[in-house]
PDB file of C-alpha atoms in Angstrom:
ATOM      1  CA  ALA A   1       0.000   0.000   0.000  1.00 47.00           C
ATOM      2  CA  GLN A   2       1.037   3.588  -0.483  1.00 51.00           C
ATOM      3  CA  ASN A   3       1.485   6.005   2.406  1.00 58.00           C
ATOM      4  CA  ALA A   4       0.486   9.699   2.399  1.00 62.00           C
ATOM      5  CA  ALA A   5       3.777  10.632   0.674  1.00 65.00           C
ATOM      6  CA  GLY A   6       3.055   8.235  -2.200  1.00 62.00           C
ATOM      7  CA  GLU A   7       5.754   5.787  -1.106  1.00 61.00           C
ATOM      8  CA  TRP A   8       5.134   2.049  -1.348  1.00 61.00           C
ATOM      9  CA  GLY A   9       5.632  -0.045   1.797  1.00 54.00           C
ATOM     10  CA  PRO A  10       7.128  -3.524   1.973  1.00 54.00           C
ATOM     11  CA  THR A  11       5.119  -6.510   0.818  1.00 46.00           C
ATOM     12  CA  THR A  12       4.063  -8.887   3.563  1.00 44.00           C
ATOM     13  CA  SER A  13       3.333 -12.519   2.851  1.00 44.00           C
ATOM     14  CA  VAL A  14       2.204 -15.324   5.093  1.00 44.00           C
ATOM     15  CA  SER A  15       3.881 -18.671   4.574  1.00 44.00           C
ATOM     16  CA  PHE A  16       2.960 -22.050   5.991  1.00 45.00           C
ATOM     17  CA  LYS A  17       4.813 -24.841   7.746  1.00 48.00           C
ATOM     18  CA  THR A  18       4.184 -28.255   6.205  1.00 47.00           C
ATOM     19  CA  ASP A  19       3.891 -31.654   7.802  1.00 49.00           C
ATOM     20  CA  GLU A  20       2.788 -35.143   6.718  1.00 49.00           C
ATOM     21  CA  ASP A  21      -0.907 -34.221   7.000  1.00 44.00           C
ATOM     22  CA  GLY A  22      -0.670 -31.129   4.785  1.00 41.00           C
ATOM     23  CA  LEU A  23      -0.373 -27.444   5.625  1.00 39.00           C
ATOM     24  CA  VAL A  24      -0.351 -26.085   9.164  1.00 45.00           C
ATOM     25  CA  GLU A  25      -0.589 -22.333   9.600  1.00 52.00           C
ATOM     26  CA  LEU A  26       1.824 -20.653  11.995  1.00 55.00           C
ATOM     27  CA  ASN A  27      -1.253 -18.714  13.214  1.00 57.00           C
ATOM     28  CA  SER A  28      -2.453 -21.886  14.941  1.00 59.00           C
ATOM     29  CA  MET A  29       0.868 -22.190  16.790  1.00 74.00           C
ATOM     30  CA  VAL A  30       1.375 -18.592  17.999  1.00 83.00           C
ATOM     31  CA  SER A  31      -0.945 -16.362  20.054  1.00 88.00           C
ATOM     32  CA  ILE A  32      -0.636 -12.640  20.763  1.00 91.00           C
ATOM     33  CA  TYR A  33      -2.717 -11.217  23.622  1.00 95.00           C
ATOM     34  CA  PRO A  34      -4.335  -9.046  24.905  1.00 95.00           C
ATOM     35  CA  ASN A  35      -5.550  -7.286  21.806  1.00 94.00           C
ATOM     36  CA  PRO A  36      -6.278  -4.407  22.098  1.00 96.00           C
ATOM     37  CA  ALA A  37      -3.367  -3.769  24.452  1.00 96.00           C
ATOM     38  CA  THR A  38      -2.185  -0.829  26.508  1.00 95.00           C
ATOM     39  CA  SER A  39       1.229  -1.479  28.051  1.00 96.00           C
ATOM     40  CA  VAL A  40       2.271  -5.095  27.496  1.00 96.00           C
ATOM     41  CA  ILE A  41       1.583  -7.985  25.124  1.00 96.00           C
ATOM     42  CA  PHE A  42       2.256 -11.682  25.517  1.00 94.00           C
ATOM     43  CA  ILE A  43       3.482 -13.811  22.639  1.00 91.00           C
ATOM     44  CA  GLU A  44       2.844 -17.501  23.238  1.00 89.00           C
ATOM     45  CA  SER A  45       4.215 -20.205  20.946  1.00 82.00           C
ATOM     46  CA  VAL A  46       3.826 -23.968  20.950  1.00 79.00           C
ATOM     47  CA  LEU A  47       7.029 -24.239  18.922  1.00 74.00           C
ATOM     48  CA  ASN A  48      10.156 -24.568  21.009  1.00 76.00           C
ATOM     49  CA  GLU A  49      12.168 -22.297  18.715  1.00 81.00           C
ATOM     50  CA  THR A  50      13.486 -18.744  18.740  1.00 87.00           C
ATOM     51  CA  ALA A  51      11.230 -16.281  16.909  1.00 88.00           C
ATOM     52  CA  GLN A  52      12.077 -12.974  15.260  1.00 93.00           C
ATOM     53  CA  VAL A  53       9.382 -10.366  15.953  1.00 94.00           C
ATOM     54  CA  ASN A  54       8.892  -7.047  14.169  1.00 96.00           C
ATOM     55  CA  ILE A  55       6.120  -4.582  15.040  1.00 97.00           C
ATOM     56  CA  VAL A  56       5.362  -2.220  12.147  1.00 97.00           C
ATOM     57  CA  ASP A  57       2.967   0.697  11.797  1.00 96.00           C
ATOM     58  CA  ILE A  58       0.401   0.972   9.018  1.00 94.00           C
ATOM     59  CA  THR A  59       2.941   2.666   6.742  1.00 94.00           C
ATOM     60  CA  GLY A  60       5.292  -0.319   7.065  1.00 93.00           C
ATOM     61  CA  ARG A  61       7.785   1.480   9.331  1.00 96.00           C
ATOM     62  CA  SER A  62       9.342  -0.777  11.973  1.00 97.00           C
ATOM     63  CA  VAL A  63       8.707   0.544  15.498  1.00 97.00           C
ATOM     64  CA  LYS A  64      10.069  -2.379  17.533  1.00 97.00           C
ATOM     65  CA  GLN A  65      12.162  -5.461  16.758  1.00 96.00           C
ATOM     66  CA  PHE A  66      13.112  -8.221  19.148  1.00 94.00           C
ATOM     67  CA  GLU A  67      13.684 -11.948  19.505  1.00 93.00           C
ATOM     68  CA  THR A  68      11.650 -14.317  21.664  1.00 89.00           C
ATOM     69  CA  THR A  69      13.301 -17.339  23.226  1.00 83.00           C
ATOM     70  CA  ASN A  70      10.595 -18.619  25.580  1.00 79.00           C
ATOM     71  CA  ASN A  71       7.255 -20.290  24.957  1.00 84.00           C
ATOM     72  CA  VAL A  72       5.591 -17.205  26.513  1.00 89.00           C
ATOM     73  CA  SER A  73       7.318 -13.845  26.100  1.00 91.00           C
ATOM     74  CA  THR A  74       6.238 -10.631  27.789  1.00 93.00           C
ATOM     75  CA  VAL A  75       6.820  -7.544  25.640  1.00 94.00           C
ATOM     76  CA  SER A  76       6.471  -3.957  26.871  1.00 96.00           C
ATOM     77  CA  ILE A  77       4.728  -1.707  24.345  1.00 96.00           C
ATOM     78  CA  GLN A  78       4.690   1.419  26.534  1.00 96.00           C
ATOM     79  CA  ASP A  79       7.101   3.074  24.085  1.00 95.00           C
ATOM     80  CA  ILE A  80       4.652   2.609  21.174  1.00 96.00           C
ATOM     81  CA  ASN A  81       2.063   5.300  20.404  1.00 96.00           C
ATOM     82  CA  LYS A  82      -1.636   4.491  20.286  1.00 97.00           C
ATOM     83  CA  GLY A  83      -2.719   3.151  16.915  1.00 96.00           C
ATOM     84  CA  ILE A  84      -2.940   0.116  14.678  1.00 96.00           C
ATOM     85  CA  TYR A  85       0.151  -2.004  14.081  1.00 97.00           C
ATOM     86  CA  PHE A  86       1.105  -5.328  12.531  1.00 95.00           C
ATOM     87  CA  VAL A  87       3.122  -7.900  14.451  1.00 95.00           C
ATOM     88  CA  ILE A  88       5.259 -10.000  12.095  1.00 93.00           C
ATOM     89  CA  ILE A  89       6.591 -13.201  13.642  1.00 91.00           C
ATOM     90  CA  GLU A  90       9.096 -15.415  11.838  1.00 88.00           C
ATOM     91  CA  GLN A  91       9.656 -18.791  13.429  1.00 82.00           C
ATOM     92  CA  GLY A  92      10.646 -22.213  12.168  1.00 75.00           C
ATOM     93  CA  GLY A  93      10.817 -21.068   8.534  1.00 79.00           C
ATOM     94  CA  SER A  94       7.271 -19.639   8.653  1.00 82.00           C
ATOM     95  CA  ARG A  95       5.867 -16.146   8.931  1.00 86.00           C
ATOM     96  CA  MET A  96       2.733 -14.881  10.689  1.00 88.00           C
ATOM     97  CA  VAL A  97       1.210 -11.409  10.520  1.00 90.00           C
ATOM     98  CA  GLU A  98      -1.268 -10.309  13.187  1.00 92.00           C
ATOM     99  CA  LYS A  99      -2.998  -6.943  13.604  1.00 94.00           C
ATOM    100  CA  LEU A 100      -2.399  -5.262  16.975  1.00 96.00           C
ATOM    101  CA  VAL A 101      -4.367  -2.331  18.397  1.00 96.00           C
ATOM    102  CA  VAL A 102      -2.523  -0.213  20.983  1.00 97.00           C
ATOM    103  CA  GLU A 103      -4.796   1.918  23.154  1.00 95.00           C
TER     104      GLU A 103
END
């Protein structure tokens, strides 16, 4: 999508992790809560792998990047302004994009 300055943002795609039974979405393996959030979010994963997390605003600008190493990670979002964001999680060769509302 284009921002107000007419610049195009990065393309986001959602990939899938495969197994013997077919396709399994990363969305079914990772949860982000609460949503909407005010000061902290929790990222919970059933995969026992490190995940790269990037929170971007609606223009595609990265506002926070970090790595999770636990099955449940607590992330402070007090430094993020109110608004709508996208949380991009890359884990185990798959990517998930989830909308996040910060109030």
